[in-house]
Coordinates of C-alpha atoms and ligand atoms in Angstrom, one line a residue:
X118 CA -15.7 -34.1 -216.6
X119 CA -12.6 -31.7 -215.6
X120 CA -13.2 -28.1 -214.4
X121 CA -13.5 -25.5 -217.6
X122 CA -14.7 -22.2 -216.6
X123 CA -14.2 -19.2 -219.3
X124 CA -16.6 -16.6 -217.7
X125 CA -14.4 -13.5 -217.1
X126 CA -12.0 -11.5 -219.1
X127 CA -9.0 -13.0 -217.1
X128 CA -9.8 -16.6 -218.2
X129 CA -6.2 -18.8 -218.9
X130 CA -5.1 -17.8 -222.1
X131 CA -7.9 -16.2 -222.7
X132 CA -9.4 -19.6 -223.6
X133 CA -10.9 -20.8 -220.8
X134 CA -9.6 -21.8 -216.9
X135 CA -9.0 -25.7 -216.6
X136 CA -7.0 -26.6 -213.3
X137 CA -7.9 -24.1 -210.8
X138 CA -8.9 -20.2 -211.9
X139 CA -6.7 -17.5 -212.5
X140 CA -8.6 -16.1 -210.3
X141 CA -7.6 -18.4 -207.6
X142 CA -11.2 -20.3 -207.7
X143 CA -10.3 -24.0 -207.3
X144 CA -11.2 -27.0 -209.4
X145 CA -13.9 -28.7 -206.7
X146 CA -15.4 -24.9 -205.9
X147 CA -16.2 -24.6 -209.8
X148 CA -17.3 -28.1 -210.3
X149 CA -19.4 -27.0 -207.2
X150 CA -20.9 -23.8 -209.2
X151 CA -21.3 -25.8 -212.1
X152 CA -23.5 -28.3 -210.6
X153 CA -25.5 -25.2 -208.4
X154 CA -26.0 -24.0 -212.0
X155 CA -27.5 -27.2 -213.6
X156 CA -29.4 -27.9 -210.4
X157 CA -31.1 -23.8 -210.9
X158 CA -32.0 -25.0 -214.9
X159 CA -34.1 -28.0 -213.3
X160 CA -35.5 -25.8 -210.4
X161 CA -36.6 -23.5 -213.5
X162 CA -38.4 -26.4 -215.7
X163 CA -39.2 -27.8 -211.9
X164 CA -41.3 -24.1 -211.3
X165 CA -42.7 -23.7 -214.8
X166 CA -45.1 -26.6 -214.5
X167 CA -45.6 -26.1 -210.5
X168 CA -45.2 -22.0 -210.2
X169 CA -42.7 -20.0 -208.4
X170 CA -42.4 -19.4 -204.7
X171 CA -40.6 -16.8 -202.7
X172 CA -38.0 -19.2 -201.5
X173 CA -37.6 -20.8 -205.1
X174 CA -37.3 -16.7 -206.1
X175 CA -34.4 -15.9 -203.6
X176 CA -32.4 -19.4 -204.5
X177 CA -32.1 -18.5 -207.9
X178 CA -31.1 -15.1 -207.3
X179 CA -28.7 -15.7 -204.6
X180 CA -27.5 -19.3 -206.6
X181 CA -26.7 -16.9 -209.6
X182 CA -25.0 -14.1 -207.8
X183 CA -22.8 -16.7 -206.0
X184 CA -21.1 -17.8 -209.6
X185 CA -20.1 -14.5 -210.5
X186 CA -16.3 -14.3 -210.3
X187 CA -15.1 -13.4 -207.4
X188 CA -18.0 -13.7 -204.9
X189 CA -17.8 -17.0 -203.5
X190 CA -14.7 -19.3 -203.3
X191 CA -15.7 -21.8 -200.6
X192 CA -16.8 -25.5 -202.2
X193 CA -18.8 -26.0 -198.7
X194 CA -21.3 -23.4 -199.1
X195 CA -21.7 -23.6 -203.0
X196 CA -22.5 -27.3 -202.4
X197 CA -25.0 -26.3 -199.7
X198 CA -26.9 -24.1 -201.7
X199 CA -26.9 -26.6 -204.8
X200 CA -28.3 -29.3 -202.4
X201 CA -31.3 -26.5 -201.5
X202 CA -31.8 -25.6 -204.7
X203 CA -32.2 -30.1 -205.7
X204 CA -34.6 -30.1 -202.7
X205 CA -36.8 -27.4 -203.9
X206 CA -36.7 -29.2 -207.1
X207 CA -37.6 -32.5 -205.8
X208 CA -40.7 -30.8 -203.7
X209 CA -42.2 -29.4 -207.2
X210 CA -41.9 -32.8 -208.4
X211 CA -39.0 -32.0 -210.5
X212 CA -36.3 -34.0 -211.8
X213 CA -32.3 -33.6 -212.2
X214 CA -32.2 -34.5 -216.0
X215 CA -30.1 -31.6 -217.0
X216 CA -26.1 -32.1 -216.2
X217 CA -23.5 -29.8 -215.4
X218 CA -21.1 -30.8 -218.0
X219 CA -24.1 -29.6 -220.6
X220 CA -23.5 -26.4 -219.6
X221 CA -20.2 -24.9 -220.9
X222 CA -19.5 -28.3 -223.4
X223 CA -20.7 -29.1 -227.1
X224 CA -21.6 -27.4 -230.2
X225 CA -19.3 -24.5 -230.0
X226 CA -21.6 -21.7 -231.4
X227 CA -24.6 -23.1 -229.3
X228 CA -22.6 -23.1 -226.1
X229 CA -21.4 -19.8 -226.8
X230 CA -24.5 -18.6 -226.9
X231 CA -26.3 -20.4 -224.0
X232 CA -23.1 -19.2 -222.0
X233 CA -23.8 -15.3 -222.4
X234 CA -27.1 -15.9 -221.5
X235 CA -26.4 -17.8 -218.0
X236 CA -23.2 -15.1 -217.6
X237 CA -25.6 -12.4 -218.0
X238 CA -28.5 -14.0 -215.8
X239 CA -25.4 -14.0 -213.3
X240 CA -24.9 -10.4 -213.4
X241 CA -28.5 -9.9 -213.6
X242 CA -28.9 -11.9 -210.5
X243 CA -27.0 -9.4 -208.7
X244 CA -28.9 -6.4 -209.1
X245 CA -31.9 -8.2 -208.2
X246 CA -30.4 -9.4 -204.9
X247 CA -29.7 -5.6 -204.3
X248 CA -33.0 -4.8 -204.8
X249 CA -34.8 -7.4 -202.9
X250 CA -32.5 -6.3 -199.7
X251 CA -34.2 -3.2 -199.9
X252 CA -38.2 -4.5 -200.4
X253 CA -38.0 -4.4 -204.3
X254 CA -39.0 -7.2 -206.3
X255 CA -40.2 -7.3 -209.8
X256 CA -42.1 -10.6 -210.3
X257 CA -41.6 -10.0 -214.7
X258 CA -37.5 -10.0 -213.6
X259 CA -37.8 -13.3 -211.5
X260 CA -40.2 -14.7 -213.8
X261 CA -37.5 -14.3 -216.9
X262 CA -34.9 -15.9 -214.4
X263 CA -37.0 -19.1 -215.2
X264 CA -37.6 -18.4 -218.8
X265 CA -33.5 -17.7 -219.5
X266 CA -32.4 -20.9 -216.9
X267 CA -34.6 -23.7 -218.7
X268 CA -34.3 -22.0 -222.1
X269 CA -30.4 -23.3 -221.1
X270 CA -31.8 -27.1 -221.3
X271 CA -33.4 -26.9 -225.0
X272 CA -31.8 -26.8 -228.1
X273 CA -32.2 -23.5 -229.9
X274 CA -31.1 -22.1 -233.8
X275 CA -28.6 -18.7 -233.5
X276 CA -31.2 -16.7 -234.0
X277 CA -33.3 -18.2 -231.5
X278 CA -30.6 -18.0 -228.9
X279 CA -30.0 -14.1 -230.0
X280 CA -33.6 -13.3 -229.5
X281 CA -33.8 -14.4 -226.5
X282 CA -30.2 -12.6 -225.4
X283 CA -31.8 -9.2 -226.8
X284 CA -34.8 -10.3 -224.3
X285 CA -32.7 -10.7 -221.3
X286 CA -31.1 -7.4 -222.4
X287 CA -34.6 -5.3 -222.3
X288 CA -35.0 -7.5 -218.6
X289 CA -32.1 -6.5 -217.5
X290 CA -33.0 -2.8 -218.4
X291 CA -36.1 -3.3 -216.2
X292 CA -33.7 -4.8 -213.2
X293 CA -31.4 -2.1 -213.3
X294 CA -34.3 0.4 -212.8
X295 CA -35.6 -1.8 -210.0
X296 CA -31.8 -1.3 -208.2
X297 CA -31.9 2.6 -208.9
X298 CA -35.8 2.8 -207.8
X299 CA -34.4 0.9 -204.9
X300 CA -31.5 3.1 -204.1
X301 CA -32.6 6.5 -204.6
X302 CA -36.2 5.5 -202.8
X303 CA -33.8 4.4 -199.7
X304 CA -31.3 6.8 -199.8
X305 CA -32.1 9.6 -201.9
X306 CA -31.2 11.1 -205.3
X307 CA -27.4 11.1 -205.3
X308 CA -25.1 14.5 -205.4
X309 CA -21.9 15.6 -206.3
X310 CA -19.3 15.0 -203.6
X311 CA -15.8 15.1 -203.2
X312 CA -14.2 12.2 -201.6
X313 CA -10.7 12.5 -200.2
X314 CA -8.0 8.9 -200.0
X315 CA -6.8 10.2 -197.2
X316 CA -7.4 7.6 -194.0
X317 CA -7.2 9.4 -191.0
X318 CA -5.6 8.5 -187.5
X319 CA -7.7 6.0 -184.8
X320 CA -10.1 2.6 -185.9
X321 CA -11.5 2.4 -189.1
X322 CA -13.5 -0.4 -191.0
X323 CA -13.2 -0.2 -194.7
X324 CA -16.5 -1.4 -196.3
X325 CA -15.9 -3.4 -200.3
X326 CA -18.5 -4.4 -202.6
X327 CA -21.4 -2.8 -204.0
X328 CA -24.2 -3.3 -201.1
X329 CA -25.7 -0.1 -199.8
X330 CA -28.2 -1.8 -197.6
X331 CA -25.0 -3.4 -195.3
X332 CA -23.4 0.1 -195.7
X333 CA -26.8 1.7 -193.9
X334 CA -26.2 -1.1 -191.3
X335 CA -22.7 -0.6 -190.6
X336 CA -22.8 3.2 -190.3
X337 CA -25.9 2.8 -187.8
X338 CA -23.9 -0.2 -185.4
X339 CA -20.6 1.9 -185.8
X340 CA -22.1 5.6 -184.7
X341 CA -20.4 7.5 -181.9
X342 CA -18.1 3.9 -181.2
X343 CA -15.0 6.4 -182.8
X344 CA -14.3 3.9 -185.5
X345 CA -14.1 5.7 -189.1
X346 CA -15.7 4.0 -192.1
X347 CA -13.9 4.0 -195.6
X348 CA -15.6 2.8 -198.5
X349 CA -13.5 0.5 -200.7
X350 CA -13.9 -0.2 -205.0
X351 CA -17.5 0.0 -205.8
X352 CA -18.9 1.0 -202.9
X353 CA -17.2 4.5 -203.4
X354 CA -20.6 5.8 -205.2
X355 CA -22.2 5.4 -201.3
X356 CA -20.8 8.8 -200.4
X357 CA -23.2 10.9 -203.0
X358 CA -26.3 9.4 -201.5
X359 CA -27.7 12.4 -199.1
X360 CA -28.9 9.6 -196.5
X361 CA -25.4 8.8 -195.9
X362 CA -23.9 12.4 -195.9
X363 CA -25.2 12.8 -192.2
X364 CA -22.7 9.9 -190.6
X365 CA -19.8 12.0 -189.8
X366 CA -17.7 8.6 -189.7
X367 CA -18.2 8.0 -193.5
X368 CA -15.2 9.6 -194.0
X369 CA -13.4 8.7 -197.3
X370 CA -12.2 6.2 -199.7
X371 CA -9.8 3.6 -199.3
X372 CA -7.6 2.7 -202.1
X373 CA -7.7 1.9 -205.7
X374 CA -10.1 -0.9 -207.5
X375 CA -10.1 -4.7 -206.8
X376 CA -7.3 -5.9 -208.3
X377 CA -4.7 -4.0 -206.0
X378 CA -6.2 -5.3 -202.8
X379 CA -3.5 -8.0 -202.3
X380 CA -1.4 -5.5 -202.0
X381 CA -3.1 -2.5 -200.2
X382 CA -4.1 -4.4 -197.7
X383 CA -1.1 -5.7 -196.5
X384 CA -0.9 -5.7 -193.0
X385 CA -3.9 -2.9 -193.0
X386 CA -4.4 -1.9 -189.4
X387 CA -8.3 -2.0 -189.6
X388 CA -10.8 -4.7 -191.2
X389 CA -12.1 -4.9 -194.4
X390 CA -16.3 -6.3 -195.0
X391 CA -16.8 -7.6 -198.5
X392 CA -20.5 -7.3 -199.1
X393 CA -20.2 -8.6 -202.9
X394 CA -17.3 -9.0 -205.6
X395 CA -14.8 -8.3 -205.8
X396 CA -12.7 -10.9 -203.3
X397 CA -9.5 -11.9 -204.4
X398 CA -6.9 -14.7 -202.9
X399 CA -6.4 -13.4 -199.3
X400 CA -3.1 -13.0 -198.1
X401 CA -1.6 -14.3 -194.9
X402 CA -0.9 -10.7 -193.9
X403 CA -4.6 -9.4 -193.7
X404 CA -6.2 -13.0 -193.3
X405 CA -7.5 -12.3 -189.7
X406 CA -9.1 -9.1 -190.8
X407 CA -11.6 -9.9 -193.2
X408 CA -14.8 -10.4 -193.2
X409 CA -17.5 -11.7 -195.4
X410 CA -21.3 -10.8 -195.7
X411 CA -24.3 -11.7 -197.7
X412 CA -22.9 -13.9 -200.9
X413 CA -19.9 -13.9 -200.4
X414 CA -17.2 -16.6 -198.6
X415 CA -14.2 -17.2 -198.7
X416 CA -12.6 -20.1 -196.8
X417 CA -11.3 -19.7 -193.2
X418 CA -13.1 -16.0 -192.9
X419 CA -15.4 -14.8 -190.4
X420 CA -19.0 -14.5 -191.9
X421 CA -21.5 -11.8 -190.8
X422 CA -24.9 -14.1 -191.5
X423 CA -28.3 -12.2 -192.4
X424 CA -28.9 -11.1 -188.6
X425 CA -25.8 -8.6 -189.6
X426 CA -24.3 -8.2 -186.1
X427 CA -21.5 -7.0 -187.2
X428 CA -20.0 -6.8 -183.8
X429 CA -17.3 -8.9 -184.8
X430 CA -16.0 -6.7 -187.3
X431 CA -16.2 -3.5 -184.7
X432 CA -14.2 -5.5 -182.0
X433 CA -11.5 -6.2 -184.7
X434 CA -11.1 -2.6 -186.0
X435 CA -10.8 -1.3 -181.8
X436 CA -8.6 -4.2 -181.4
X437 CA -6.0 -3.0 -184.4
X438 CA -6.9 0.7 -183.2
X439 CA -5.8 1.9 -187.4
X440 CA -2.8 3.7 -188.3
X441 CA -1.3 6.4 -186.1
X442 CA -1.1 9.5 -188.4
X443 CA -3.0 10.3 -191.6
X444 CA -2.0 7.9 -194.5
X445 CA -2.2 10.3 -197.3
X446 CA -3.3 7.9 -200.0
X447 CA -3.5 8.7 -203.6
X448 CA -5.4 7.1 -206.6
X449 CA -2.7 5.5 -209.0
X450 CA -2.2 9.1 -211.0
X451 CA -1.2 10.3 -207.6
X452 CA -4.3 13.0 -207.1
X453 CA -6.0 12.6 -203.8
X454 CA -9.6 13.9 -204.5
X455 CA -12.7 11.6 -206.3
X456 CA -15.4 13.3 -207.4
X457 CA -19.1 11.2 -207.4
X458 CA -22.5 11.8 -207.4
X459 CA -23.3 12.6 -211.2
X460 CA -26.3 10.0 -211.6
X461 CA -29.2 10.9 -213.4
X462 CA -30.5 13.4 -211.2
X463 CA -27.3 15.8 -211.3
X464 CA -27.1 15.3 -215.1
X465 CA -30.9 15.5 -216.2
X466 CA -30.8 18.5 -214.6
X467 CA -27.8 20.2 -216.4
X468 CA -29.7 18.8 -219.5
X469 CA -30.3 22.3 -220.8
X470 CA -26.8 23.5 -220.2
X471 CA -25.4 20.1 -221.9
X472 CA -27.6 20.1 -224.9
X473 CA -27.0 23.8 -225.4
X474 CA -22.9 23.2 -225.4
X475 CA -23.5 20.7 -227.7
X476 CA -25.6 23.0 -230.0
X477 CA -23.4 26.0 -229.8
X478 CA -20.3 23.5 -230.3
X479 CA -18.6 24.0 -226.7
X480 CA -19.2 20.6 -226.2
X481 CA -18.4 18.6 -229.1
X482 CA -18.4 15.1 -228.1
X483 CA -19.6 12.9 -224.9
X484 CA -17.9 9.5 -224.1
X485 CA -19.3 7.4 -221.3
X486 CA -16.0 5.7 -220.5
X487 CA -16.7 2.6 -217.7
X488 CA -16.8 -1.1 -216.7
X489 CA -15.0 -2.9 -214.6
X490 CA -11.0 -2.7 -213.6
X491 CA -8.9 -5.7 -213.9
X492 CA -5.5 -7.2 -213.4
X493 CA -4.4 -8.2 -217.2
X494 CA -1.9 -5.7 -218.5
X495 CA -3.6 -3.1 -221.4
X496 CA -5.6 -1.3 -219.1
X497 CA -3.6 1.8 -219.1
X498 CA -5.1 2.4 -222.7
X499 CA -8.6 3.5 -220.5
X500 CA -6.2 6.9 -218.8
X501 CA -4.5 7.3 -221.4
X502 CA -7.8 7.1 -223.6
X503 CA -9.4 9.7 -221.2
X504 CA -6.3 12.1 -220.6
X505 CA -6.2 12.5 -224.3
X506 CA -9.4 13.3 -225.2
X507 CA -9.9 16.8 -226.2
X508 CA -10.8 19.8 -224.0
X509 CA -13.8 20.5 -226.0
X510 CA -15.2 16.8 -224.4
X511 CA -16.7 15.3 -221.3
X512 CA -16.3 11.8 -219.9
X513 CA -19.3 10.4 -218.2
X514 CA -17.8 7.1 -216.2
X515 CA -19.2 4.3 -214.1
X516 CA -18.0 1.0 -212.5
X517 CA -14.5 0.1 -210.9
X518 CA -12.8 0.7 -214.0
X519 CA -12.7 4.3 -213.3
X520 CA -10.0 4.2 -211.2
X521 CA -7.9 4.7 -214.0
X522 CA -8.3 8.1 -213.9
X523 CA -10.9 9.5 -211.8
X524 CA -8.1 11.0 -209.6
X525 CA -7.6 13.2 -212.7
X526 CA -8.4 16.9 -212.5
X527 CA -9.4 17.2 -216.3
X528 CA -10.9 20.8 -215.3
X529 CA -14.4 21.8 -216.3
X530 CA -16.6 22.3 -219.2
X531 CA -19.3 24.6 -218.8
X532 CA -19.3 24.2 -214.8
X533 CA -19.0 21.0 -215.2
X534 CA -16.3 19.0 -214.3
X535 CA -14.7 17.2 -217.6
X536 CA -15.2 13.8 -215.9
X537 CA -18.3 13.3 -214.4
X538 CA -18.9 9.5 -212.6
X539 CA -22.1 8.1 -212.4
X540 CA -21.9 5.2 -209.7
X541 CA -22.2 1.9 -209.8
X542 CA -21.9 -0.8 -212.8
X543 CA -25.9 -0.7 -212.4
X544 CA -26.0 2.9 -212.5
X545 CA -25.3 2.4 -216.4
X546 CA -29.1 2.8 -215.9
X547 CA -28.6 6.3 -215.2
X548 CA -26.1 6.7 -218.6
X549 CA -28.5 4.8 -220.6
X550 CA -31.4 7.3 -219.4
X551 CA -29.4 10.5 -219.9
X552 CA -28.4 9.3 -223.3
X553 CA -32.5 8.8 -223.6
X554 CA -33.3 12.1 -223.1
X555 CA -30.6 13.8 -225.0
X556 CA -31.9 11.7 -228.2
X557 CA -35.3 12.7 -227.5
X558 CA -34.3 16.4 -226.6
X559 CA -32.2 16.7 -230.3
X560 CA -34.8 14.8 -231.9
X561 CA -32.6 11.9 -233.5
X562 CA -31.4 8.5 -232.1
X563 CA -29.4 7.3 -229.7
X564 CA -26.9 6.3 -232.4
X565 CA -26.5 9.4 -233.9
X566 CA -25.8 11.4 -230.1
X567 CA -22.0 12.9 -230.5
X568 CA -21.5 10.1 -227.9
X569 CA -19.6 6.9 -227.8
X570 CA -19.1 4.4 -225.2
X571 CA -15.7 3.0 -224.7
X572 CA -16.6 0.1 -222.1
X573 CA -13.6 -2.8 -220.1
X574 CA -15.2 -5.6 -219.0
X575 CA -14.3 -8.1 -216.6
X576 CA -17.3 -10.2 -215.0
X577 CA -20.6 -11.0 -215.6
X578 CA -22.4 -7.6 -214.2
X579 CA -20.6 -5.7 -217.2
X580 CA -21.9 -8.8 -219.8
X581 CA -25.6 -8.1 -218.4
X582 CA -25.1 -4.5 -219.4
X583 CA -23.3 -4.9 -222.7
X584 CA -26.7 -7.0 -223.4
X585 CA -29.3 -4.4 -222.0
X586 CA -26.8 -1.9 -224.4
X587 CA -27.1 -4.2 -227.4
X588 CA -31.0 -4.8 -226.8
X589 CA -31.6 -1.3 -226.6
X590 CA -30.0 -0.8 -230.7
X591 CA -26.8 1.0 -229.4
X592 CA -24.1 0.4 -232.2
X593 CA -20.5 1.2 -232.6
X594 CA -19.2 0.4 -228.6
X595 CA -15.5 0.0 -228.6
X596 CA -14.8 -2.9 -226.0
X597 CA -11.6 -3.9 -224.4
X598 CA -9.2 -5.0 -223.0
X599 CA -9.8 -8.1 -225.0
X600 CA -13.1 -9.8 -226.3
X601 CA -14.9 -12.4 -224.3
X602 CA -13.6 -15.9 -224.7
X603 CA -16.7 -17.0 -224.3
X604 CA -18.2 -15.4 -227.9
X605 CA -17.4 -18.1 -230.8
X606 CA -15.8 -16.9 -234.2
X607 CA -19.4 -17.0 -235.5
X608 CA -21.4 -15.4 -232.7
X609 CA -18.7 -12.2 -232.6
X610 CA -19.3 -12.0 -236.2
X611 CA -23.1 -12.1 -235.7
X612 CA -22.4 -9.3 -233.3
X613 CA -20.0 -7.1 -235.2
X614 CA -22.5 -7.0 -237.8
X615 CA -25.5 -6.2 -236.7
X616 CA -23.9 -3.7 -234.0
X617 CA -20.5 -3.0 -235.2
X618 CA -18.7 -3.5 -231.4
X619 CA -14.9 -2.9 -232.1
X620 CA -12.6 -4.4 -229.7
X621 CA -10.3 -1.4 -228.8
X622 CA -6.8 -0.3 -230.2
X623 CA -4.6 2.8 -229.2
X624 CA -6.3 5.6 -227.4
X625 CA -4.7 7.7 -230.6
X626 CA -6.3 5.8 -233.7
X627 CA -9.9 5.5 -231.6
X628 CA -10.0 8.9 -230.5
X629 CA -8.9 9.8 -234.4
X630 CA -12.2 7.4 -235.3
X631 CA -14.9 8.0 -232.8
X632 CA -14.1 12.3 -233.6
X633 CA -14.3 11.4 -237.3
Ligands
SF4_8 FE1 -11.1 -18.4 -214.7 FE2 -12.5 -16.2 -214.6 FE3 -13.7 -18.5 -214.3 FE4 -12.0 -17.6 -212.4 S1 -14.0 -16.7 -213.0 S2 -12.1 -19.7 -213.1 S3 -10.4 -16.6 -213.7 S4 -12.7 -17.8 -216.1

């Protein structure tokens, strides 16, 4: 059976990927994924007869995370991990009865279904990684990693399949509170902080991806060596943390989100560490100077293994010695300035301010606007959604996608700047607990909070927290740029119905609705 991958919003005609991936992921590297995938369904059945071990813990976790989009595009290592994960198997006594090509083939509504679940057990997977790098496990999140993978061999009716989804979407919940215990525990609760795009003169080391752990590692092996570090996409969040705040080489952020790195790294004088997704196609120009860590790979790159010496990385930037005056970057509206830092712990405790705008009518409306960036054309409608939306309103953001506009200066409301971003895709933890206590503090639920959420998706990490959103009730989310290819006719009619999710239109007309 022929490659057919259909995981991420850019999938080929927004159908599904058939001879190589839009996203530049070739035909043996997703057969390779495909067959890690089936291997990780018999591990599961494998571990619920014989029980779980640590190692049969971390190659599920790490087999997950390394088929999200983006991560990993080198068939070598995928195949090495399947071939781990088929020993583990064997020593439990297992067998390989379940297939690869049963994964994303047959009954269409049946493999729509079992396909959220494995591309939210993906994203899943990668919070839980972040986690465990930081000494945090939860044994009911690993055990459901089982549960979800083997639940992926049986046959199951819709509403089977949708109870179980809503499951994964209350585990998830739990995982993403894992990742912020993790965080904050390590590296404190985070604070509002201005970040310039400015890259100064001299070495530097721009740092991609979303792991804070290699962050902490990089900042300690780089101290006093008078190379700058610049955080890159997701990893832009780092700077709010106060543990962070006291290397004077953290110095800013470099560029915009994921999708522009082809071309803003083009013959960058300084190299680049991806510690997760996003990785795209790399480009003659800046091949020599990047480097891979943890997950991810990409052929023909140097990879900093899990003794992270990253020695080679700090030889390359001294070696290209950086640009020779200040590079004044901007974010693509042209301001220079990102404001972070306004997780839960800055929010909950403006809760009394916020709820009494909201009861005095100063603030009339909250939209948590976030997700991931992409390269598809349409995305413009998430500025132009948040420069029109009324003075009287705040935008809480999270994820990559908020380098749309979070080089806005909307002003403030209330002392408060108008756009306020919480962190990390995972920190949609933090949104989902403000939005807790704001139902709680007006006494109604969380559907009828003056707040709507206006998410873009692109990979698996936003599907997991679409499902944790849906599990948790949340109705009327306006989702864009276009709806998953991977939701049948029938299963995005389940959904409409029972949550009403409305695929976006013009920032006018849904501004026009969600205000009433
Ligand atoms: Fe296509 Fe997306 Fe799969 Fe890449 S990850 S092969 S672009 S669907």
């Amino acid at each position: 059976m022929g490659m057919f991958c259909f995981q991420c919003e850019q999938t080929a005609k927004g159908a599904g990927c058939t001879a190589g991936g839009v996203c530049g992921k070739s035909v043996p590297t997703a057969l390779a994924q495909d067959e890690l995938t089936a291997a990780m369904v018999n591990l599961a059945s494998a571990v619920l007869k014989k029980g779980a071990t640590k190692r049969t813990d971390e190659l599920v976790v790490d087999g997950l995370f390394t088929t999200i989009t983006n991560v990993n595009f080198d068939e070598a290592t995928v195949k090495k991990l399947a071939d781990e994960v088929k020993a583990e198997t064997k020593k439990l006594g297992g067998e390989e009865t379940f297939k690869p090509e049963s994964l994303f083939h047959g009954d269409t509504d049946a493999t729509s279904l079992r396909s959220t679940l494995i591309f939210g057990m993906r994203g899943m997977a990668a919070y839980a990684h972040h986690a465990r790098v930081l000494g945090k496990i939860d044994k009911d999140v690993n055990a459901w990693f089982y549960k979800g993978l083997n639940a992926c061999a049986q046959n199951h009716t819709a509403e089977e399949w949708l109870n179980l989804i809503m499951e994964f979407g209350g585990v998830n919940l739990k995982c993403m509170a894992l990742l912020d215990a993790a965080n904050t525990g390590a590296y404190g609760t985070p604070e509002p902080i201005q970040v310039t795009t400015y890259i100064e003169p001299g070495p530097f080391i721009v740092i991609s991806g979303h792991d804070l752990h290699d962050l902490e590692l990089l900042l300690k092996q780089t101290e006093g060596k008078g190379i700058n570090i610049y955080t890159h996409g997701e990893m832009l969040p780092a700077h709010a943390y106060p543990a962070f705040k006291k290397y004077k080489h953290l110095k800013g952020n470099f560029g915009t989100a994921w999708q522009n790195q082809q071309k803003e790294f083009d013959k960058i004088p300084g190299p680049v560490l991806f510690t997760t997704n996003c990785i795209m196609l790399v480009k003659p120009s800046y091949a020599d100077r990047i480097f891979t860590t943890s997950v991810v790979r990409f052929p023909g790159m140097v990879h900093i293994d899990d003794k992270k010496d990253f020695a080679p990385v700090i030889k390359k930037a001294l070696e290209l010695g950086g640009y020779k005056e200040t590079q004044k970057m901007t974010g693509i509206n042209g301001g220079s300035v990102l404001t972070t830092g306004f997780a839960r712990g800055t929010v909950m405790s403006a809760a009394g301010k916020v709820i009494d705008a909201v009861k005095s009518g100063a603030l009339k409306h909250i939209f948590l606007v976030g997700g991931c960036d992409g390269a598809k054309p349409g995305r413009n409608y998430y500025t132009e959604f948040v420069k029109q939306t009324p003075k009287n309103t705040v935008v809480l953001t999270l994820a990559c996608g908020k380098y749309r506009f979070n080089d806005l200066d909307l002003g403030t409301l209330g002392g408060l700047p108008r756009i306020m971003d919480m962190g990390q895709c995972n920190d949609a933890y933090s949104a989902i607990e403000v939005a807790v206590a704001l139902s709680k503090a007006f006494n109604v639920g969380i559907n009828e909070l003056p707040l709507t959420l206006v998410l873009s998706w692109y990979e698996q990490k936003a599907v997991c927290v679409l499902l944790t959103l849906l599990s948790l009730g949340l109705k009327n989310i306006y989702l864009g740029p276009t709806l998953p290819a991977f939701l049948s006719p029938n299963v995005l009619k389940i959904l409409v119905e029972k949550f009403d999710i409305k695929l976006i239109s013009t920032p006018e007309k849904d501004l026009k609705a969600m205000l009433g």
